[in-house]
Amino acid sequence: MSETRVFNFSAGPSCLPEDVLKECAAEMLNYKGSGQSVMEMSHRSAAFKPIIEHAEAQVRKLMNVPDNYKILFLQGGGSTQFAMVAENLAIHTGKAAYIETGVWAKKAAAEAKHLGVSVDVIASSADKNYSYIPRVEKVTGDYDYVYICFNNTIMGTHYEYIPDTGNIPLVADISSCVLSEELDVSKFGLLFAGAQKNLAPAGVTLVIIREDLITETPREGTPSMLSYKTHADNGSMYNTPPCYTIYVLGKVLDWIEKNGGAKGINKLNVEKAKLLYDYLDSSSAYHATAEKGNRSLMNVPFLTKENDPDKAKEINKKFVKEAEDAGLVNLAGHRLVGGMRASIYNAMPIEGVKALIAFMDKFAKENLQ
């Protein structure tokens, strides 16, 4: 890590691999002899075509995407997918099942309801402030789809299993865990990921959708831009795509491949997370908020063991400020959990986690003993 750079624990937009940033910087003014930046390129140009084709090919290879799935590069973030999923998939019975494990799954269900979908929340962990993943082994019924958020950024929880939905398409938001682990794409009807956590800067949303779910007749009144068929038929170029973000995404995928693909990256992620969770579990000053067996490798919320709410609030503010002064930034926890949160995505080096633990130990001795 460069001496001038900090360790960025932001939940998103998040840190990118330093090697990728250096490559992008070197090509900023003149991409491969074109005399222009990718930022300036026409998406219809001969120069850009291999960039988007490379990104798609790398997604397909690194995620082992079957041939009967389309890969789309869309805009609007994961939140737009809340509507697109409902508009394109809830077209037979108009019913959908949602497993509510936090803010984003709850928002997705609310958006589907807003669009007139009959939503059944078949399981929820709201009873414990979403600190665990409810176990739903099998889903049956006349649902058009089942929806889950695979990794919950705010609450720091993660699915350790894939619900069996039989012939019902399973939809998963994998924004904060995409390519942090191996995932069997064939078990899902649709996967989507906002890129700004593990893939690229904010601006592009990756969608992987089984071809039989791409319909010519989404729900009545669906705008053309919210139809998966619109984008599938036009190779993600119905309108101008986020060209530069797709370019960076391709480079991040190359970096993942150089580091052993999803399997190699997962090994590193497990090592990083184990260091931090082991420290928290053995600490007399801090504790993790997510239950064991449901913990995210990517997002680690934690609290101090100060029981007085007012004192805890002041200590948290001091922690975040002093951490920032020490080059450890964006550690404030989400208001729904409080405390602190360390997001340790693929690009976070293990040195960052070690530096955080060393700071936590020093802070605890000075403030929490």
mmCIF file of C-alpha atoms in Angstrom:
data_model
loop_
_atom_site.group_PDB
_atom_site.id
_atom_site.type_symbol
_atom_site.label_atom_id
_atom_site.label_comp_id
_atom_site.label_asym_id
_atom_site.label_seq_id
_atom_site.Cartn_x
_atom_site.Cartn_y
_atom_site.Cartn_z
ATOM 1 C CA MET A 1 0.000 0.000 0.000
ATOM 2 C CA SER A 2 1.323 3.427 -0.949
ATOM 3 C CA GLU A 3 2.337 5.667 1.963
ATOM 4 C CA THR A 4 -0.014 8.360 0.661
ATOM 5 C CA ARG A 5 -3.071 6.094 0.598
ATOM 6 C CA VAL A 6 -5.409 5.186 3.443
ATOM 7 C CA PHE A 7 -7.096 1.901 4.241
ATOM 8 C CA ASN A 8 -10.673 2.517 3.089
ATOM 9 C CA PHE A 9 -13.280 0.458 4.959
ATOM 10 C CA SER A 10 -16.259 2.073 3.215
ATOM 11 C CA ALA A 11 -19.290 -0.109 2.532
ATOM 12 C CA GLY A 12 -19.476 1.418 -0.954
ATOM 13 C CA PRO A 13 -18.203 2.950 -3.074
ATOM 14 C CA SER A 14 -15.293 0.959 -1.761
ATOM 15 C CA CYS A 15 -11.589 0.493 -2.269
ATOM 16 C CA LEU A 16 -10.314 -0.788 -5.601
ATOM 17 C CA PRO A 17 -7.147 -2.823 -6.184
ATOM 18 C CA GLU A 18 -4.196 -0.454 -6.302
ATOM 19 C CA ASP A 19 -2.763 -2.259 -9.335
ATOM 20 C CA VAL A 20 -5.991 -1.581 -11.223
ATOM 21 C CA LEU A 21 -5.957 2.097 -10.304
ATOM 22 C CA LYS A 22 -2.378 2.391 -11.548
ATOM 23 C CA GLU A 23 -3.274 0.713 -14.857
ATOM 24 C CA CYS A 24 -6.227 3.051 -15.330
ATOM 25 C CA ALA A 25 -4.061 6.054 -14.529
ATOM 26 C CA ALA A 26 -1.436 4.988 -17.059
ATOM 27 C CA GLU A 27 -4.103 4.664 -19.759
ATOM 28 C CA MET A 28 -6.139 7.721 -18.817
ATOM 29 C CA LEU A 29 -5.032 9.983 -21.681
ATOM 30 C CA ASN A 30 -4.240 7.408 -24.344
ATOM 31 C CA TYR A 31 -5.875 3.981 -24.223
ATOM 32 C CA LYS A 32 -3.809 1.481 -26.246
ATOM 33 C CA GLY A 33 -2.649 4.019 -28.775
ATOM 34 C CA SER A 34 -6.127 5.322 -29.544
ATOM 35 C CA GLY A 35 -5.128 8.864 -28.583
ATOM 36 C CA GLN A 36 -8.125 9.159 -26.282
ATOM 37 C CA SER A 37 -9.354 8.166 -22.868
ATOM 38 C CA VAL A 38 -11.955 5.446 -22.468
ATOM 39 C CA MET A 39 -13.977 8.218 -20.812
ATOM 40 C CA GLU A 40 -14.210 9.915 -24.195
ATOM 41 C CA MET A 41 -14.909 6.910 -26.402
ATOM 42 C CA SER A 42 -18.102 6.333 -28.316
ATOM 43 C CA HIS A 43 -19.775 3.185 -27.059
ATOM 44 C CA ARG A 44 -20.335 2.301 -30.716
ATOM 45 C CA SER A 45 -16.662 2.642 -31.641
ATOM 46 C CA ALA A 46 -14.312 -0.113 -32.698
ATOM 47 C CA ALA A 47 -12.084 0.850 -29.770
ATOM 48 C CA PHE A 48 -14.765 0.235 -27.135
ATOM 49 C CA LYS A 49 -16.238 -2.992 -28.549
ATOM 50 C CA PRO A 50 -13.405 -5.242 -27.280
ATOM 51 C CA ILE A 51 -13.597 -3.582 -23.846
ATOM 52 C CA ILE A 52 -17.210 -4.584 -23.193
ATOM 53 C CA GLU A 53 -16.717 -7.968 -24.864
ATOM 54 C CA HIS A 54 -13.744 -8.647 -22.584
ATOM 55 C CA ALA A 55 -15.715 -7.674 -19.471
ATOM 56 C CA GLU A 56 -18.556 -10.003 -20.441
ATOM 57 C CA ALA A 57 -16.194 -12.876 -21.245
ATOM 58 C CA GLN A 58 -14.438 -12.475 -17.890
ATOM 59 C CA VAL A 59 -17.725 -12.500 -15.975
ATOM 60 C CA ARG A 60 -18.746 -15.654 -17.796
ATOM 61 C CA LYS A 61 -15.416 -17.363 -17.131
ATOM 62 C CA LEU A 62 -14.824 -16.316 -13.512
ATOM 63 C CA MET A 63 -18.414 -16.995 -12.422
ATOM 64 C CA ASN A 64 -18.770 -20.097 -14.605
ATOM 65 C CA VAL A 65 -21.954 -18.679 -16.144
ATOM 66 C CA PRO A 66 -23.877 -21.313 -18.147
ATOM 67 C CA ASP A 67 -24.542 -20.705 -21.850
ATOM 68 C CA ASN A 68 -28.285 -20.242 -21.297
ATOM 69 C CA TYR A 69 -27.752 -17.077 -19.226
ATOM 70 C CA LYS A 70 -27.357 -13.541 -20.523
ATOM 71 C CA ILE A 71 -24.903 -11.076 -18.992
ATOM 72 C CA LEU A 72 -26.065 -7.457 -18.963
ATOM 73 C CA PHE A 73 -24.335 -4.225 -17.944
ATOM 74 C CA LEU A 74 -27.077 -1.860 -16.811
ATOM 75 C CA GLN A 75 -27.470 1.404 -14.917
ATOM 76 C CA GLY A 76 -29.500 2.537 -11.941
ATOM 77 C CA GLY A 77 -27.776 0.477 -9.253
ATOM 78 C CA GLY A 78 -29.244 -2.406 -7.305
ATOM 79 C CA SER A 79 -32.214 -0.265 -6.322
ATOM 80 C CA THR A 80 -33.442 -0.114 -9.914
ATOM 81 C CA GLN A 81 -33.265 -3.912 -9.973
ATOM 82 C CA PHE A 82 -35.893 -3.974 -7.215
ATOM 83 C CA ALA A 83 -38.338 -2.684 -9.843
ATOM 84 C CA MET A 84 -36.946 -4.535 -12.865
ATOM 85 C CA VAL A 85 -37.182 -7.906 -11.134
ATOM 86 C CA ALA A 86 -40.812 -7.292 -10.213
ATOM 87 C CA GLU A 87 -41.803 -5.853 -13.599
ATOM 88 C CA ASN A 88 -40.194 -8.642 -15.636
ATOM 89 C CA LEU A 89 -40.728 -11.723 -13.487
ATOM 90 C CA ALA A 90 -44.068 -11.242 -11.707
ATOM 91 C CA ILE A 91 -46.079 -11.898 -14.869
ATOM 92 C CA HIS A 92 -47.854 -15.218 -14.339
ATOM 93 C CA THR A 93 -49.481 -15.344 -10.900
ATOM 94 C CA GLY A 94 -48.315 -11.879 -9.896
ATOM 95 C CA LYS A 95 -47.071 -13.348 -6.597
ATOM 96 C CA ALA A 96 -43.552 -13.338 -5.183
ATOM 97 C CA ALA A 97 -41.882 -14.607 -2.008
ATOM 98 C CA TYR A 98 -39.303 -12.505 -0.179
ATOM 99 C CA ILE A 99 -36.983 -13.492 2.650
ATOM 100 C CA GLU A 100 -36.387 -10.328 4.645
ATOM 101 C CA THR A 101 -32.880 -10.159 6.094
ATOM 102 C CA GLY A 102 -32.261 -6.446 6.285
ATOM 103 C CA VAL A 103 -32.749 -3.028 4.755
ATOM 104 C CA TRP A 104 -32.171 -3.964 1.123
ATOM 105 C CA ALA A 105 -34.428 -7.016 1.045
ATOM 106 C CA LYS A 106 -37.090 -4.978 2.834
ATOM 107 C CA LYS A 107 -36.790 -2.159 0.291
ATOM 108 C CA ALA A 108 -36.961 -4.651 -2.578
ATOM 109 C CA ALA A 109 -40.169 -6.141 -1.199
ATOM 110 C CA ALA A 110 -41.657 -2.677 -0.694
ATOM 111 C CA GLU A 111 -40.886 -1.733 -4.300
ATOM 112 C CA ALA A 112 -42.537 -4.897 -5.607
ATOM 113 C CA LYS A 113 -45.632 -4.146 -3.515
ATOM 114 C CA HIS A 114 -45.628 -0.586 -4.838
ATOM 115 C CA LEU A 115 -45.759 -1.991 -8.367
ATOM 116 C CA GLY A 116 -48.750 -4.185 -7.550
ATOM 117 C CA VAL A 117 -47.026 -7.494 -6.937
ATOM 118 C CA SER A 118 -48.598 -9.693 -4.259
ATOM 119 C CA VAL A 119 -45.647 -10.077 -1.889
ATOM 120 C CA ASP A 120 -45.369 -12.775 0.779
ATOM 121 C CA VAL A 121 -42.583 -12.248 3.323
ATOM 122 C CA ILE A 122 -42.059 -15.939 4.018
ATOM 123 C CA ALA A 123 -39.316 -15.427 6.622
ATOM 124 C CA SER A 124 -37.720 -12.516 8.424
ATOM 125 C CA SER A 125 -34.954 -11.863 10.942
ATOM 126 C CA ALA A 126 -36.437 -8.514 12.013
ATOM 127 C CA ASP A 127 -37.087 -9.973 15.479
ATOM 128 C CA LYS A 128 -33.352 -9.716 16.249
ATOM 129 C CA ASN A 129 -32.577 -6.583 14.231
ATOM 130 C CA TYR A 130 -31.568 -8.736 11.252
ATOM 131 C CA SER A 131 -28.550 -10.178 13.064
ATOM 132 C CA TYR A 132 -29.042 -13.645 11.529
ATOM 133 C CA ILE A 133 -30.262 -15.389 8.372
ATOM 134 C CA PRO A 134 -33.520 -17.340 8.806
ATOM 135 C CA ARG A 135 -33.307 -20.947 7.662
ATOM 136 C CA VAL A 136 -35.695 -21.612 4.768
ATOM 137 C CA GLU A 137 -34.748 -24.980 3.353
ATOM 138 C CA LYS A 138 -37.500 -25.264 0.743
ATOM 139 C CA VAL A 139 -39.971 -22.864 -0.834
ATOM 140 C CA THR A 140 -43.144 -24.069 -2.533
ATOM 141 C CA GLY A 141 -46.192 -22.300 -3.905
ATOM 142 C CA ASP A 142 -47.393 -20.546 -7.028
ATOM 143 C CA TYR A 143 -44.819 -17.779 -6.822
ATOM 144 C CA ASP A 144 -43.323 -16.199 -9.926
ATOM 145 C CA TYR A 145 -40.008 -15.863 -8.084
ATOM 146 C CA VAL A 146 -38.315 -16.026 -4.690
ATOM 147 C CA TYR A 147 -36.101 -13.107 -3.671
ATOM 148 C CA ILE A 148 -33.125 -12.986 -1.298
ATOM 149 C CA CYS A 149 -30.300 -10.575 -0.506
ATOM 150 C CA PHE A 150 -27.305 -12.920 -0.305
ATOM 151 C CA ASN A 151 -25.023 -10.647 1.721
ATOM 152 C CA ASN A 152 -26.428 -7.920 3.936
ATOM 153 C CA THR A 153 -24.064 -4.959 3.894
ATOM 154 C CA ILE A 154 -25.607 -3.026 6.775
ATOM 155 C CA MET A 155 -26.195 -5.906 9.173
ATOM 156 C CA GLY A 156 -23.113 -7.943 8.283
ATOM 157 C CA THR A 157 -24.923 -11.224 7.606
ATOM 158 C CA HIS A 158 -24.541 -13.728 4.783
ATOM 159 C CA TYR A 159 -26.349 -16.803 3.490
ATOM 160 C CA GLU A 160 -24.408 -19.988 4.215
ATOM 161 C CA TYR A 161 -26.902 -21.977 2.150
ATOM 162 C CA ILE A 162 -29.014 -21.561 -0.977
ATOM 163 C CA PRO A 163 -32.758 -22.066 -0.449
ATOM 164 C CA ASP A 164 -34.278 -24.844 -2.535
ATOM 165 C CA THR A 165 -36.975 -23.199 -4.630
ATOM 166 C CA GLY A 166 -37.596 -26.084 -7.021
ATOM 167 C CA ASN A 167 -38.944 -24.728 -10.311
ATOM 168 C CA ILE A 168 -39.521 -21.252 -8.886
ATOM 169 C CA PRO A 169 -36.799 -18.876 -10.110
ATOM 170 C CA LEU A 170 -34.529 -17.728 -7.292
ATOM 171 C CA VAL A 171 -33.425 -14.086 -7.493
ATOM 172 C CA ALA A 172 -30.456 -12.861 -5.450
ATOM 173 C CA ASP A 173 -28.930 -9.473 -4.804
ATOM 174 C CA ILE A 174 -25.191 -10.242 -4.608
ATOM 175 C CA SER A 175 -23.998 -6.626 -4.722
ATOM 176 C CA SER A 176 -21.727 -6.846 -1.692
ATOM 177 C CA CYS A 177 -20.363 -10.364 -2.178
ATOM 178 C CA VAL A 178 -20.052 -10.856 -5.947
ATOM 179 C CA LEU A 179 -16.883 -12.816 -6.762
ATOM 180 C CA SER A 180 -15.868 -12.929 -3.113
ATOM 181 C CA GLU A 181 -16.606 -16.659 -3.210
ATOM 182 C CA GLU A 182 -17.581 -19.371 -5.652
ATOM 183 C CA LEU A 183 -21.305 -19.400 -6.442
ATOM 184 C CA ASP A 184 -23.323 -21.883 -8.501
ATOM 185 C CA VAL A 185 -25.077 -19.578 -10.957
ATOM 186 C CA SER A 186 -27.276 -22.429 -12.206
ATOM 187 C CA LYS A 187 -29.149 -22.458 -8.880
ATOM 188 C CA PHE A 188 -30.484 -18.955 -9.596
ATOM 189 C CA GLY A 189 -32.827 -17.523 -12.168
ATOM 190 C CA LEU A 190 -31.354 -14.052 -11.825
ATOM 191 C CA LEU A 191 -28.397 -12.493 -10.030
ATOM 192 C CA PHE A 192 -27.577 -8.812 -9.850
ATOM 193 C CA ALA A 193 -24.827 -6.715 -8.339
ATOM 194 C CA GLY A 194 -24.204 -3.006 -8.075
ATOM 195 C CA ALA A 195 -20.532 -2.777 -9.001
ATOM 196 C CA GLN A 196 -19.382 -0.255 -6.409
ATOM 197 C CA LYS A 197 -18.453 -2.738 -3.695
ATOM 198 C CA ASN A 198 -16.422 -5.496 -5.333
ATOM 199 C CA LEU A 199 -16.259 -4.861 -9.072
ATOM 200 C CA ALA A 200 -15.799 -1.243 -10.125
ATOM 201 C CA PRO A 201 -16.693 2.366 -9.329
ATOM 202 C CA ALA A 202 -20.377 3.210 -8.991
ATOM 203 C CA GLY A 203 -22.260 3.398 -12.283
ATOM 204 C CA VAL A 204 -22.714 -0.089 -13.684
ATOM 205 C CA THR A 205 -24.946 -2.902 -12.446
ATOM 206 C CA LEU A 206 -24.158 -6.476 -13.424
ATOM 207 C CA VAL A 207 -27.184 -8.651 -14.207
ATOM 208 C CA ILE A 208 -26.990 -12.379 -14.954
ATOM 209 C CA ILE A 209 -30.363 -13.689 -16.095
ATOM 210 C CA ARG A 210 -31.530 -17.068 -17.379
ATOM 211 C CA GLU A 211 -32.752 -16.690 -20.939
ATOM 212 C CA ASP A 212 -36.208 -18.163 -20.333
ATOM 213 C CA LEU A 213 -36.891 -15.322 -17.874
ATOM 214 C CA ILE A 214 -36.354 -12.660 -20.524
ATOM 215 C CA THR A 215 -39.892 -11.938 -21.606
ATOM 216 C CA GLU A 216 -41.366 -9.929 -24.458
ATOM 217 C CA THR A 217 -44.300 -9.001 -22.258
ATOM 218 C CA PRO A 218 -43.310 -7.656 -18.831
ATOM 219 C CA ARG A 219 -45.981 -6.193 -16.591
ATOM 220 C CA GLU A 220 -48.243 -3.682 -18.308
ATOM 221 C CA GLY A 221 -46.812 -0.183 -18.351
ATOM 222 C CA THR A 222 -43.197 -1.263 -17.895
ATOM 223 C CA PRO A 223 -40.894 1.333 -19.519
ATOM 224 C CA SER A 224 -38.660 0.049 -22.304
ATOM 225 C CA MET A 225 -35.582 0.867 -20.213
ATOM 226 C CA LEU A 226 -36.836 -1.422 -17.440
ATOM 227 C CA SER A 227 -37.300 -4.431 -19.715
ATOM 228 C CA TYR A 228 -34.510 -7.012 -19.618
ATOM 229 C CA LYS A 229 -35.339 -7.907 -23.224
ATOM 230 C CA THR A 230 -34.573 -4.352 -24.323
ATOM 231 C CA HIS A 231 -31.020 -4.649 -23.036
ATOM 232 C CA ALA A 232 -30.482 -8.302 -23.949
ATOM 233 C CA ASP A 233 -31.511 -7.662 -27.554
ATOM 234 C CA ASN A 234 -29.140 -4.721 -27.792
ATOM 235 C CA GLY A 235 -26.060 -6.151 -26.110
ATOM 236 C CA SER A 236 -26.350 -3.707 -23.173
ATOM 237 C CA MET A 237 -26.203 -0.821 -25.665
ATOM 238 C CA TYR A 238 -29.830 0.228 -26.040
ATOM 239 C CA ASN A 239 -28.585 3.540 -24.684
ATOM 240 C CA THR A 240 -25.076 4.737 -23.797
ATOM 241 C CA PRO A 241 -23.753 2.349 -21.153
ATOM 242 C CA PRO A 242 -21.388 3.459 -18.353
ATOM 243 C CA CYS A 243 -18.370 2.888 -20.587
ATOM 244 C CA TYR A 244 -15.547 3.831 -18.223
ATOM 245 C CA THR A 245 -16.991 1.821 -15.333
ATOM 246 C CA ILE A 246 -17.270 -1.249 -17.568
ATOM 247 C CA TYR A 247 -13.617 -0.720 -18.547
ATOM 248 C CA VAL A 248 -12.549 -0.637 -14.884
ATOM 249 C CA LEU A 249 -14.743 -3.672 -14.164
ATOM 250 C CA GLY A 250 -12.859 -5.634 -16.811
ATOM 251 C CA LYS A 251 -9.563 -4.751 -15.171
ATOM 252 C CA VAL A 252 -10.832 -5.738 -11.715
ATOM 253 C CA LEU A 253 -11.919 -9.089 -13.161
ATOM 254 C CA ASP A 254 -8.419 -9.560 -14.603
ATOM 255 C CA TRP A 255 -7.010 -8.805 -11.141
ATOM 256 C CA ILE A 256 -9.335 -11.386 -9.591
ATOM 257 C CA GLU A 257 -8.198 -13.959 -12.153
ATOM 258 C CA LYS A 258 -4.529 -13.243 -11.363
ATOM 259 C CA ASN A 259 -5.311 -13.852 -7.692
ATOM 260 C CA GLY A 260 -6.780 -17.299 -8.235
ATOM 261 C CA GLY A 261 -10.300 -16.426 -9.346
ATOM 262 C CA ALA A 262 -13.258 -16.655 -6.970
ATOM 263 C CA LYS A 263 -11.664 -19.592 -5.152
ATOM 264 C CA GLY A 264 -8.372 -17.806 -4.556
ATOM 265 C CA ILE A 265 -10.043 -14.558 -3.555
ATOM 266 C CA ASN A 266 -12.323 -16.427 -1.144
ATOM 267 C CA LYS A 267 -9.314 -17.987 0.572
ATOM 268 C CA LEU A 268 -7.908 -14.504 1.184
ATOM 269 C CA ASN A 269 -11.294 -13.206 2.325
ATOM 270 C CA VAL A 270 -11.697 -16.043 4.828
ATOM 271 C CA GLU A 271 -8.237 -15.301 6.211
ATOM 272 C CA LYS A 272 -9.004 -11.591 6.603
ATOM 273 C CA ALA A 273 -12.406 -12.135 8.189
ATOM 274 C CA LYS A 274 -11.104 -14.792 10.587
ATOM 275 C CA LEU A 275 -8.472 -12.403 11.901
ATOM 276 C CA LEU A 276 -11.059 -9.736 12.636
ATOM 277 C CA TYR A 277 -13.801 -11.996 14.014
ATOM 278 C CA ASP A 278 -11.347 -13.928 16.199
ATOM 279 C CA TYR A 279 -10.155 -10.641 17.653
ATOM 280 C CA LEU A 280 -13.707 -9.434 18.291
ATOM 281 C CA ASP A 281 -14.820 -12.732 19.829
ATOM 282 C CA SER A 282 -11.890 -12.746 22.253
ATOM 283 C CA SER A 283 -12.071 -9.042 23.098
ATOM 284 C CA SER A 284 -13.247 -7.627 26.407
ATOM 285 C CA ALA A 285 -13.820 -4.262 24.717
ATOM 286 C CA TYR A 286 -15.707 -5.025 21.474
ATOM 287 C CA HIS A 287 -18.179 -7.528 20.071
ATOM 288 C CA ALA A 288 -19.498 -8.420 16.607
ATOM 289 C CA THR A 289 -23.226 -7.881 16.049
ATOM 290 C CA ALA A 290 -23.926 -10.704 13.583
ATOM 291 C CA GLU A 291 -24.546 -14.185 14.953
ATOM 292 C CA LYS A 292 -21.956 -16.896 14.374
ATOM 293 C CA GLY A 293 -22.823 -19.066 11.394
ATOM 294 C CA ASN A 294 -24.439 -16.121 9.614
ATOM 295 C CA ARG A 295 -21.523 -13.722 9.416
ATOM 296 C CA SER A 296 -20.448 -11.856 6.318
ATOM 297 C CA LEU A 297 -16.870 -12.077 5.080
ATOM 298 C CA MET A 298 -17.317 -8.637 3.534
ATOM 299 C CA ASN A 299 -18.995 -6.425 6.151
ATOM 300 C CA VAL A 300 -18.182 -6.617 9.859
ATOM 301 C CA PRO A 301 -20.287 -4.375 12.145
ATOM 302 C CA PHE A 302 -19.070 -4.221 15.735
ATOM 303 C CA LEU A 303 -19.877 -2.380 18.967
ATOM 304 C CA THR A 304 -17.943 -1.467 22.068
ATOM 305 C CA LYS A 305 -19.002 -3.123 25.308
ATOM 306 C CA GLU A 306 -19.909 0.243 26.840
ATOM 307 C CA ASN A 307 -23.429 -0.155 28.225
ATOM 308 C CA ASP A 308 -24.235 3.516 28.765
ATOM 309 C CA PRO A 309 -25.800 4.712 25.438
ATOM 310 C CA ASP A 310 -24.546 8.293 25.768
ATOM 311 C CA LYS A 311 -21.016 7.208 26.636
ATOM 312 C CA ALA A 312 -21.050 4.643 23.841
ATOM 313 C CA LYS A 313 -22.047 7.307 21.324
ATOM 314 C CA GLU A 314 -19.163 9.555 22.367
ATOM 315 C CA ILE A 315 -16.691 6.685 22.349
ATOM 316 C CA ASN A 316 -17.816 5.652 18.872
ATOM 317 C CA LYS A 317 -17.309 9.170 17.545
ATOM 318 C CA LYS A 318 -13.857 9.274 19.103
ATOM 319 C CA PHE A 319 -13.007 5.866 17.636
ATOM 320 C CA VAL A 320 -13.989 6.890 14.113
ATOM 321 C CA LYS A 321 -12.109 10.215 14.340
ATOM 322 C CA GLU A 322 -8.905 8.739 15.751
ATOM 323 C CA ALA A 323 -9.054 5.857 13.271
ATOM 324 C CA GLU A 324 -9.293 8.363 10.431
ATOM 325 C CA ASP A 325 -6.279 10.234 11.827
ATOM 326 C CA ALA A 326 -4.451 6.881 11.757
ATOM 327 C CA GLY A 327 -5.299 6.332 8.072
ATOM 328 C CA LEU A 328 -8.248 3.973 8.644
ATOM 329 C CA VAL A 329 -11.246 5.688 7.074
ATOM 330 C CA ASN A 330 -15.019 5.184 6.735
ATOM 331 C CA LEU A 331 -15.471 3.045 9.839
ATOM 332 C CA ALA A 332 -18.691 4.611 11.142
ATOM 333 C CA GLY A 333 -21.469 2.069 11.533
ATOM 334 C CA HIS A 334 -24.881 2.381 9.935
ATOM 335 C CA ARG A 335 -27.448 4.156 12.125
ATOM 336 C CA LEU A 336 -29.595 0.991 12.305
ATOM 337 C CA VAL A 337 -26.767 -0.929 13.965
ATOM 338 C CA GLY A 338 -24.650 1.798 15.482
ATOM 339 C CA GLY A 339 -21.039 1.455 16.503
ATOM 340 C CA MET A 340 -18.552 0.753 13.747
ATOM 341 C CA ARG A 341 -18.441 -1.258 10.537
ATOM 342 C CA ALA A 342 -15.402 -2.514 8.664
ATOM 343 C CA SER A 343 -16.090 -3.474 5.060
ATOM 344 C CA ILE A 344 -13.241 -5.712 3.956
ATOM 345 C CA TYR A 345 -14.042 -6.354 0.317
ATOM 346 C CA ASN A 346 -11.875 -8.244 -2.157
ATOM 347 C CA ALA A 347 -9.519 -5.300 -2.700
ATOM 348 C CA MET A 348 -8.816 -4.726 1.002
ATOM 349 C CA PRO A 349 -5.348 -6.144 1.671
ATOM 350 C CA ILE A 350 -4.761 -8.210 4.798
ATOM 351 C CA GLU A 351 -2.413 -5.449 5.972
ATOM 352 C CA GLY A 352 -5.466 -3.202 6.305
ATOM 353 C CA VAL A 353 -7.188 -5.667 8.619
ATOM 354 C CA LYS A 354 -4.039 -6.067 10.697
ATOM 355 C CA ALA A 355 -3.710 -2.286 10.957
ATOM 356 C CA LEU A 356 -7.338 -2.024 12.084
ATOM 357 C CA ILE A 357 -6.891 -4.672 14.780
ATOM 358 C CA ALA A 358 -3.733 -2.960 16.052
ATOM 359 C CA PHE A 359 -5.606 0.346 16.248
ATOM 360 C CA MET A 360 -8.596 -1.272 17.996
ATOM 361 C CA ASP A 361 -6.301 -2.807 20.571
ATOM 362 C CA LYS A 362 -4.539 0.499 21.247
ATOM 363 C CA PHE A 363 -7.853 2.395 21.419
ATOM 364 C CA ALA A 364 -9.334 -0.136 23.838
ATOM 365 C CA LYS A 365 -6.357 0.130 26.210
ATOM 366 C CA GLU A 366 -6.610 3.914 26.199
ATOM 367 C CA ASN A 367 -10.396 4.292 26.331
ATOM 368 C CA LEU A 368 -12.219 1.074 27.210
ATOM 369 C CA GLN A 369 -10.272 -0.473 30.099
#
